[in-house]
Amino acid sequence: MSKIDIGIASKDREAIAAGLKRLLADSYTLYLQTHNFHWNVTGPLFRDLHLMFEEQYTELATAVDDIAERIRTLDVVAPGTYKAFAQLSSIEEVEEVPAAEKMVEILTHGHEQVVKTCRDVLKTAQEGDDESTVALVSDRMRVHEKTAWMLRAMSK
């Protein structure tokens, strides 16, 4: 890390960035999973899910950039390989192509997991007095909570 002076102690920046790396990995893994399901969904809900998944992966594509740029703002290198993401992510990869209903269930769980990761990062950012990260993570948490709700509603 270089010498930067943005009012956040070096040890706090490192801890916050470590949490953001996990959030980035979760978000990127969820992005890839959602994009995969968009390509491969079939069945009577095809059109609805195909369009919904496209909206979701498009939103996630912007999110991963925002998260990575926040890590860089804290003067830490952002992870950017599948290997790094696999090591950092708490989202389990799905190798098969599940049925549409199972896709919805898997993505619901994925969004809920990202919310939990957000909560952990939020605590670290609050302790480090990093309002910019707090705002970013709060916004991400709200998006994932709403997306999980919408996916759960599809299952009823």
JSON list of C-alpha atoms in Angstrom, two decimals:
[
{"chain": "A", "resi": 1, "resn": "MET", "atom": "CA", "xyz": [0.00, 0.00, 0.00]},
{"chain": "A", "resi": 2, "resn": "SER", "atom": "CA", "xyz": [1.23, 3.49, -0.73]},
{"chain": "A", "resi": 3, "resn": "LYS", "atom": "CA", "xyz": [1.03, 6.38, 1.64]},
{"chain": "A", "resi": 4, "resn": "ILE", "atom": "CA", "xyz": [-2.42, 7.88, 1.25]},
{"chain": "A", "resi": 5, "resn": "ASP", "atom": "CA", "xyz": [-4.21, 10.16, 3.66]},
{"chain": "A", "resi": 6, "resn": "ILE", "atom": "CA", "xyz": [-7.98, 9.88, 3.35]},
{"chain": "A", "resi": 7, "resn": "GLY", "atom": "CA", "xyz": [-8.69, 9.74, 7.08]},
{"chain": "A", "resi": 8, "resn": "ILE", "atom": "CA", "xyz": [-8.81, 5.95, 7.35]},
{"chain": "A", "resi": 9, "resn": "ALA", "atom": "CA", "xyz": [-5.98, 4.19, 9.16]},
{"chain": "A", "resi": 10, "resn": "SER", "atom": "CA", "xyz": [-3.86, 1.81, 7.09]},
{"chain": "A", "resi": 11, "resn": "LYS", "atom": "CA", "xyz": [-4.90, -1.25, 9.13]},
{"chain": "A", "resi": 12, "resn": "ASP", "atom": "CA", "xyz": [-8.56, -0.29, 8.72]},
{"chain": "A", "resi": 13, "resn": "ARG", "atom": "CA", "xyz": [-8.14, 0.17, 4.95]},
{"chain": "A", "resi": 14, "resn": "GLU", "atom": "CA", "xyz": [-6.58, -3.29, 4.74]},
{"chain": "A", "resi": 15, "resn": "ALA", "atom": "CA", "xyz": [-9.39, -4.89, 6.78]},
{"chain": "A", "resi": 16, "resn": "ILE", "atom": "CA", "xyz": [-12.10, -3.10, 4.79]},
{"chain": "A", "resi": 17, "resn": "ALA", "atom": "CA", "xyz": [-10.47, -4.04, 1.49]},
{"chain": "A", "resi": 18, "resn": "ALA", "atom": "CA", "xyz": [-10.27, -7.69, 2.60]},
{"chain": "A", "resi": 19, "resn": "GLY", "atom": "CA", "xyz": [-14.01, -7.66, 3.20]},
{"chain": "A", "resi": 20, "resn": "LEU", "atom": "CA", "xyz": [-14.63, -5.92, -0.11]},
{"chain": "A", "resi": 21, "resn": "LYS", "atom": "CA", "xyz": [-12.56, -8.60, -1.86]},
{"chain": "A", "resi": 22, "resn": "ARG", "atom": "CA", "xyz": [-14.95, -11.23, -0.48]},
{"chain": "A", "resi": 23, "resn": "LEU", "atom": "CA", "xyz": [-17.91, -9.13, -1.61]},
{"chain": "A", "resi": 24, "resn": "LEU", "atom": "CA", "xyz": [-16.36, -8.74, -5.05]},
{"chain": "A", "resi": 25, "resn": "ALA", "atom": "CA", "xyz": [-15.79, -12.49, -5.33]},
{"chain": "A", "resi": 26, "resn": "ASP", "atom": "CA", "xyz": [-19.35, -13.27, -4.21]},
{"chain": "A", "resi": 27, "resn": "SER", "atom": "CA", "xyz": [-20.77, -10.69, -6.61]},
{"chain": "A", "resi": 28, "resn": "TYR", "atom": "CA", "xyz": [-18.69, -11.89, -9.56]},
{"chain": "A", "resi": 29, "resn": "THR", "atom": "CA", "xyz": [-19.53, -15.53, -8.90]},
{"chain": "A", "resi": 30, "resn": "LEU", "atom": "CA", "xyz": [-23.23, -14.64, -8.66]},
{"chain": "A", "resi": 31, "resn": "TYR", "atom": "CA", "xyz": [-22.90, -12.59, -11.88]},
{"chain": "A", "resi": 32, "resn": "LEU", "atom": "CA", "xyz": [-21.42, -15.57, -13.72]},
{"chain": "A", "resi": 33, "resn": "GLN", "atom": "CA", "xyz": [-24.03, -17.95, -12.32]},
{"chain": "A", "resi": 34, "resn": "THR", "atom": "CA", "xyz": [-26.87, -15.60, -13.29]},
{"chain": "A", "resi": 35, "resn": "HIS", "atom": "CA", "xyz": [-25.47, -15.14, -16.79]},
{"chain": "A", "resi": 36, "resn": "ASN", "atom": "CA", "xyz": [-25.12, -18.91, -17.18]},
{"chain": "A", "resi": 37, "resn": "PHE", "atom": "CA", "xyz": [-28.73, -19.42, -16.12]},
{"chain": "A", "resi": 38, "resn": "HIS", "atom": "CA", "xyz": [-29.86, -16.66, -18.51]},
{"chain": "A", "resi": 39, "resn": "TRP", "atom": "CA", "xyz": [-28.25, -18.55, -21.38]},
{"chain": "A", "resi": 40, "resn": "ASN", "atom": "CA", "xyz": [-29.54, -21.97, -20.37]},
{"chain": "A", "resi": 41, "resn": "VAL", "atom": "CA", "xyz": [-32.99, -21.52, -18.84]},
{"chain": "A", "resi": 42, "resn": "THR", "atom": "CA", "xyz": [-35.80, -23.50, -20.50]},
{"chain": "A", "resi": 43, "resn": "GLY", "atom": "CA", "xyz": [-39.42, -24.30, -19.83]},
{"chain": "A", "resi": 44, "resn": "PRO", "atom": "CA", "xyz": [-42.71, -22.42, -19.47]},
{"chain": "A", "resi": 45, "resn": "LEU", "atom": "CA", "xyz": [-41.06, -19.57, -17.53]},
{"chain": "A", "resi": 46, "resn": "PHE", "atom": "CA", "xyz": [-38.34, -19.16, -20.14]},
{"chain": "A", "resi": 47, "resn": "ARG", "atom": "CA", "xyz": [-39.19, -15.63, -21.28]},
{"chain": "A", "resi": 48, "resn": "ASP", "atom": "CA", "xyz": [-39.82, -14.22, -17.80]},
{"chain": "A", "resi": 49, "resn": "LEU", "atom": "CA", "xyz": [-36.70, -15.78, -16.30]},
{"chain": "A", "resi": 50, "resn": "HIS", "atom": "CA", "xyz": [-34.50, -15.08, -19.32]},
{"chain": "A", "resi": 51, "resn": "LEU", "atom": "CA", "xyz": [-35.37, -11.37, -19.08]},
{"chain": "A", "resi": 52, "resn": "MET", "atom": "CA", "xyz": [-35.18, -11.26, -15.28]},
{"chain": "A", "resi": 53, "resn": "PHE", "atom": "CA", "xyz": [-31.76, -12.93, -15.25]},
{"chain": "A", "resi": 54, "resn": "GLU", "atom": "CA", "xyz": [-30.52, -10.48, -17.88]},
{"chain": "A", "resi": 55, "resn": "GLU", "atom": "CA", "xyz": [-31.59, -7.53, -15.71]},
{"chain": "A", "resi": 56, "resn": "GLN", "atom": "CA", "xyz": [-29.86, -9.12, -12.74]},
{"chain": "A", "resi": 57, "resn": "TYR", "atom": "CA", "xyz": [-26.53, -9.93, -14.42]},
{"chain": "A", "resi": 58, "resn": "THR", "atom": "CA", "xyz": [-26.43, -6.49, -16.04]},
{"chain": "A", "resi": 59, "resn": "GLU", "atom": "CA", "xyz": [-26.86, -4.87, -12.62]},
{"chain": "A", "resi": 60, "resn": "LEU", "atom": "CA", "xyz": [-24.19, -7.18, -11.15]},
{"chain": "A", "resi": 61, "resn": "ALA", "atom": "CA", "xyz": [-21.73, -6.25, -13.94]},
{"chain": "A", "resi": 62, "resn": "THR", "atom": "CA", "xyz": [-21.89, -2.62, -12.84]},
{"chain": "A", "resi": 63, "resn": "ALA", "atom": "CA", "xyz": [-21.67, -3.63, -9.18]},
{"chain": "A", "resi": 64, "resn": "VAL", "atom": "CA", "xyz": [-18.45, -5.62, -9.54]},
{"chain": "A", "resi": 65, "resn": "ASP", "atom": "CA", "xyz": [-16.80, -2.62, -11.17]},
{"chain": "A", "resi": 66, "resn": "ASP", "atom": "CA", "xyz": [-17.94, -0.32, -8.35]},
{"chain": "A", "resi": 67, "resn": "ILE", "atom": "CA", "xyz": [-16.67, -2.74, -5.69]},
{"chain": "A", "resi": 68, "resn": "ALA", "atom": "CA", "xyz": [-13.31, -3.27, -7.41]},
{"chain": "A", "resi": 69, "resn": "GLU", "atom": "CA", "xyz": [-12.85, 0.48, -7.80]},
{"chain": "A", "resi": 70, "resn": "ARG", "atom": "CA", "xyz": [-13.57, 0.99, -4.10]},
{"chain": "A", "resi": 71, "resn": "ILE", "atom": "CA", "xyz": [-10.86, -1.56, -3.27]},
{"chain": "A", "resi": 72, "resn": "ARG", "atom": "CA", "xyz": [-8.46, 0.38, -5.49]},
{"chain": "A", "resi": 73, "resn": "THR", "atom": "CA", "xyz": [-9.51, 3.66, -3.86]},
{"chain": "A", "resi": 74, "resn": "LEU", "atom": "CA", "xyz": [-8.34, 2.12, -0.58]},
{"chain": "A", "resi": 75, "resn": "ASP", "atom": "CA", "xyz": [-5.00, 1.49, -2.33]},
{"chain": "A", "resi": 76, "resn": "VAL", "atom": "CA", "xyz": [-5.31, -2.29, -2.36]},
{"chain": "A", "resi": 77, "resn": "VAL", "atom": "CA", "xyz": [-5.06, -4.51, -5.44]},
{"chain": "A", "resi": 78, "resn": "ALA", "atom": "CA", "xyz": [-8.45, -5.91, -6.46]},
{"chain": "A", "resi": 79, "resn": "PRO", "atom": "CA", "xyz": [-8.61, -9.64, -7.25]},
{"chain": "A", "resi": 80, "resn": "GLY", "atom": "CA", "xyz": [-9.41, -10.37, -10.87]},
{"chain": "A", "resi": 81, "resn": "THR", "atom": "CA", "xyz": [-8.98, -14.05, -11.62]},
{"chain": "A", "resi": 82, "resn": "TYR", "atom": "CA", "xyz": [-11.33, -17.00, -11.42]},
{"chain": "A", "resi": 83, "resn": "LYS", "atom": "CA", "xyz": [-8.86, -18.69, -9.09]},
{"chain": "A", "resi": 84, "resn": "ALA", "atom": "CA", "xyz": [-8.88, -15.73, -6.68]},
{"chain": "A", "resi": 85, "resn": "PHE", "atom": "CA", "xyz": [-12.66, -15.44, -6.84]},
{"chain": "A", "resi": 86, "resn": "ALA", "atom": "CA", "xyz": [-13.07, -19.18, -6.17]},
{"chain": "A", "resi": 87, "resn": "GLN", "atom": "CA", "xyz": [-10.86, -18.90, -3.08]},
{"chain": "A", "resi": 88, "resn": "LEU", "atom": "CA", "xyz": [-12.65, -15.81, -1.76]},
{"chain": "A", "resi": 89, "resn": "SER", "atom": "CA", "xyz": [-16.29, -16.50, -2.65]},
{"chain": "A", "resi": 90, "resn": "SER", "atom": "CA", "xyz": [-18.88, -18.03, -0.36]},
{"chain": "A", "resi": 91, "resn": "ILE", "atom": "CA", "xyz": [-21.17, -18.68, -3.34]},
{"chain": "A", "resi": 92, "resn": "GLU", "atom": "CA", "xyz": [-21.04, -22.29, -4.47]},
{"chain": "A", "resi": 93, "resn": "GLU", "atom": "CA", "xyz": [-20.61, -22.86, -8.18]},
{"chain": "A", "resi": 94, "resn": "VAL", "atom": "CA", "xyz": [-23.17, -24.97, -10.01]},
{"chain": "A", "resi": 95, "resn": "GLU", "atom": "CA", "xyz": [-21.74, -27.13, -12.77]},
{"chain": "A", "resi": 96, "resn": "GLU", "atom": "CA", "xyz": [-24.92, -28.72, -14.08]},
{"chain": "A", "resi": 97, "resn": "VAL", "atom": "CA", "xyz": [-27.81, -26.91, -15.76]},
{"chain": "A", "resi": 98, "resn": "PRO", "atom": "CA", "xyz": [-30.66, -27.18, -13.25]},
{"chain": "A", "resi": 99, "resn": "ALA", "atom": "CA", "xyz": [-34.36, -26.88, -14.01]},
{"chain": "A", "resi": 100, "resn": "ALA", "atom": "CA", "xyz": [-35.74, -23.34, -14.08]},
{"chain": "A", "resi": 101, "resn": "GLU", "atom": "CA", "xyz": [-37.31, -23.63, -10.63]},
{"chain": "A", "resi": 102, "resn": "LYS", "atom": "CA", "xyz": [-34.00, -24.82, -9.17]},
{"chain": "A", "resi": 103, "resn": "MET", "atom": "CA", "xyz": [-32.20, -21.91, -10.87]},
{"chain": "A", "resi": 104, "resn": "VAL", "atom": "CA", "xyz": [-34.51, -19.51, -9.04]},
{"chain": "A", "resi": 105, "resn": "GLU", "atom": "CA", "xyz": [-33.81, -21.30, -5.75]},
{"chain": "A", "resi": 106, "resn": "ILE", "atom": "CA", "xyz": [-30.03, -21.25, -6.31]},
{"chain": "A", "resi": 107, "resn": "LEU", "atom": "CA", "xyz": [-30.01, -17.56, -7.22]},
{"chain": "A", "resi": 108, "resn": "THR", "atom": "CA", "xyz": [-32.22, -16.71, -4.24]},
{"chain": "A", "resi": 109, "resn": "HIS", "atom": "CA", "xyz": [-29.72, -18.39, -1.95]},
{"chain": "A", "resi": 110, "resn": "GLY", "atom": "CA", "xyz": [-26.86, -16.60, -3.74]},
{"chain": "A", "resi": 111, "resn": "HIS", "atom": "CA", "xyz": [-28.39, -13.17, -3.22]},
{"chain": "A", "resi": 112, "resn": "GLU", "atom": "CA", "xyz": [-29.09, -13.99, 0.41]},
{"chain": "A", "resi": 113, "resn": "GLN", "atom": "CA", "xyz": [-25.46, -15.03, 0.85]},
{"chain": "A", "resi": 114, "resn": "VAL", "atom": "CA", "xyz": [-24.27, -11.74, -0.66]},
{"chain": "A", "resi": 115, "resn": "VAL", "atom": "CA", "xyz": [-26.47, -9.90, 1.85]},
{"chain": "A", "resi": 116, "resn": "LYS", "atom": "CA", "xyz": [-24.69, -11.76, 4.67]},
{"chain": "A", "resi": 117, "resn": "THR", "atom": "CA", "xyz": [-21.31, -10.85, 3.21]},
{"chain": "A", "resi": 118, "resn": "CYS", "atom": "CA", "xyz": [-22.46, -7.23, 2.96]},
{"chain": "A", "resi": 119, "resn": "ARG", "atom": "CA", "xyz": [-23.41, -7.25, 6.64]},
{"chain": "A", "resi": 120, "resn": "ASP", "atom": "CA", "xyz": [-19.92, -8.41, 7.61]},
{"chain": "A", "resi": 121, "resn": "VAL", "atom": "CA", "xyz": [-18.21, -5.80, 5.42]},
{"chain": "A", "resi": 122, "resn": "LEU", "atom": "CA", "xyz": [-20.57, -3.12, 6.68]},
{"chain": "A", "resi": 123, "resn": "LYS", "atom": "CA", "xyz": [-19.48, -3.74, 10.29]},
{"chain": "A", "resi": 124, "resn": "THR", "atom": "CA", "xyz": [-15.81, -3.51, 9.35]},
{"chain": "A", "resi": 125, "resn": "ALA", "atom": "CA", "xyz": [-16.37, -0.31, 7.35]},
{"chain": "A", "resi": 126, "resn": "GLN", "atom": "CA", "xyz": [-18.33, 1.27, 10.22]},
{"chain": "A", "resi": 127, "resn": "GLU", "atom": "CA", "xyz": [-15.59, 0.39, 12.69]},
{"chain": "A", "resi": 128, "resn": "GLY", "atom": "CA", "xyz": [-13.03, 1.98, 10.34]},
{"chain": "A", "resi": 129, "resn": "ASP", "atom": "CA", "xyz": [-15.12, 5.14, 9.93]},
{"chain": "A", "resi": 130, "resn": "ASP", "atom": "CA", "xyz": [-15.28, 4.56, 6.15]},
{"chain": "A", "resi": 131, "resn": "GLU", "atom": "CA", "xyz": [-18.55, 6.19, 5.14]},
{"chain": "A", "resi": 132, "resn": "SER", "atom": "CA", "xyz": [-17.89, 5.71, 1.41]},
{"chain": "A", "resi": 133, "resn": "THR", "atom": "CA", "xyz": [-17.67, 1.95, 1.80]},
{"chain": "A", "resi": 134, "resn": "VAL", "atom": "CA", "xyz": [-20.65, 1.98, 4.19]},
{"chain": "A", "resi": 135, "resn": "ALA", "atom": "CA", "xyz": [-22.73, 3.74, 1.51]},
{"chain": "A", "resi": 136, "resn": "LEU", "atom": "CA", "xyz": [-21.59, 1.37, -1.25]},
{"chain": "A", "resi": 137, "resn": "VAL", "atom": "CA", "xyz": [-22.19, -1.76, 0.80]},
{"chain": "A", "resi": 138, "resn": "SER", "atom": "CA", "xyz": [-25.55, -0.53, 2.12]},
{"chain": "A", "resi": 139, "resn": "ASP", "atom": "CA", "xyz": [-26.68, 0.09, -1.44]},
{"chain": "A", "resi": 140, "resn": "ARG", "atom": "CA", "xyz": [-25.50, -3.37, -2.50]},
{"chain": "A", "resi": 141, "resn": "MET", "atom": "CA", "xyz": [-27.26, -4.99, 0.44]},
{"chain": "A", "resi": 142, "resn": "ARG", "atom": "CA", "xyz": [-30.54, -3.28, -0.46]},
{"chain": "A", "resi": 143, "resn": "VAL", "atom": "CA", "xyz": [-30.30, -4.47, -4.09]},
{"chain": "A", "resi": 144, "resn": "HIS", "atom": "CA", "xyz": [-29.60, -8.07, -3.08]},
{"chain": "A", "resi": 145, "resn": "GLU", "atom": "CA", "xyz": [-32.36, -8.13, -0.46]},
{"chain": "A", "resi": 146, "resn": "LYS", "atom": "CA", "xyz": [-34.86, -6.87, -3.04]},
{"chain": "A", "resi": 147, "resn": "THR", "atom": "CA", "xyz": [-33.63, -9.30, -5.70]},
{"chain": "A", "resi": 148, "resn": "ALA", "atom": "CA", "xyz": [-33.90, -12.23, -3.29]},
{"chain": "A", "resi": 149, "resn": "TRP", "atom": "CA", "xyz": [-37.45, -11.15, -2.43]},
{"chain": "A", "resi": 150, "resn": "MET", "atom": "CA", "xyz": [-38.39, -10.99, -6.13]},
{"chain": "A", "resi": 151, "resn": "LEU", "atom": "CA", "xyz": [-36.90, -14.41, -6.77]},
{"chain": "A", "resi": 152, "resn": "ARG", "atom": "CA", "xyz": [-38.73, -15.88, -3.75]},
{"chain": "A", "resi": 153, "resn": "ALA", "atom": "CA", "xyz": [-41.97, -14.37, -5.11]},
{"chain": "A", "resi": 154, "resn": "MET", "atom": "CA", "xyz": [-41.39, -16.26, -8.40]},
{"chain": "A", "resi": 155, "resn": "SER", "atom": "CA", "xyz": [-41.32, -19.52, -6.47]},
{"chain": "A", "resi": 156, "resn": "LYS", "atom": "CA", "xyz": [-44.72, -19.12, -4.81]}
]
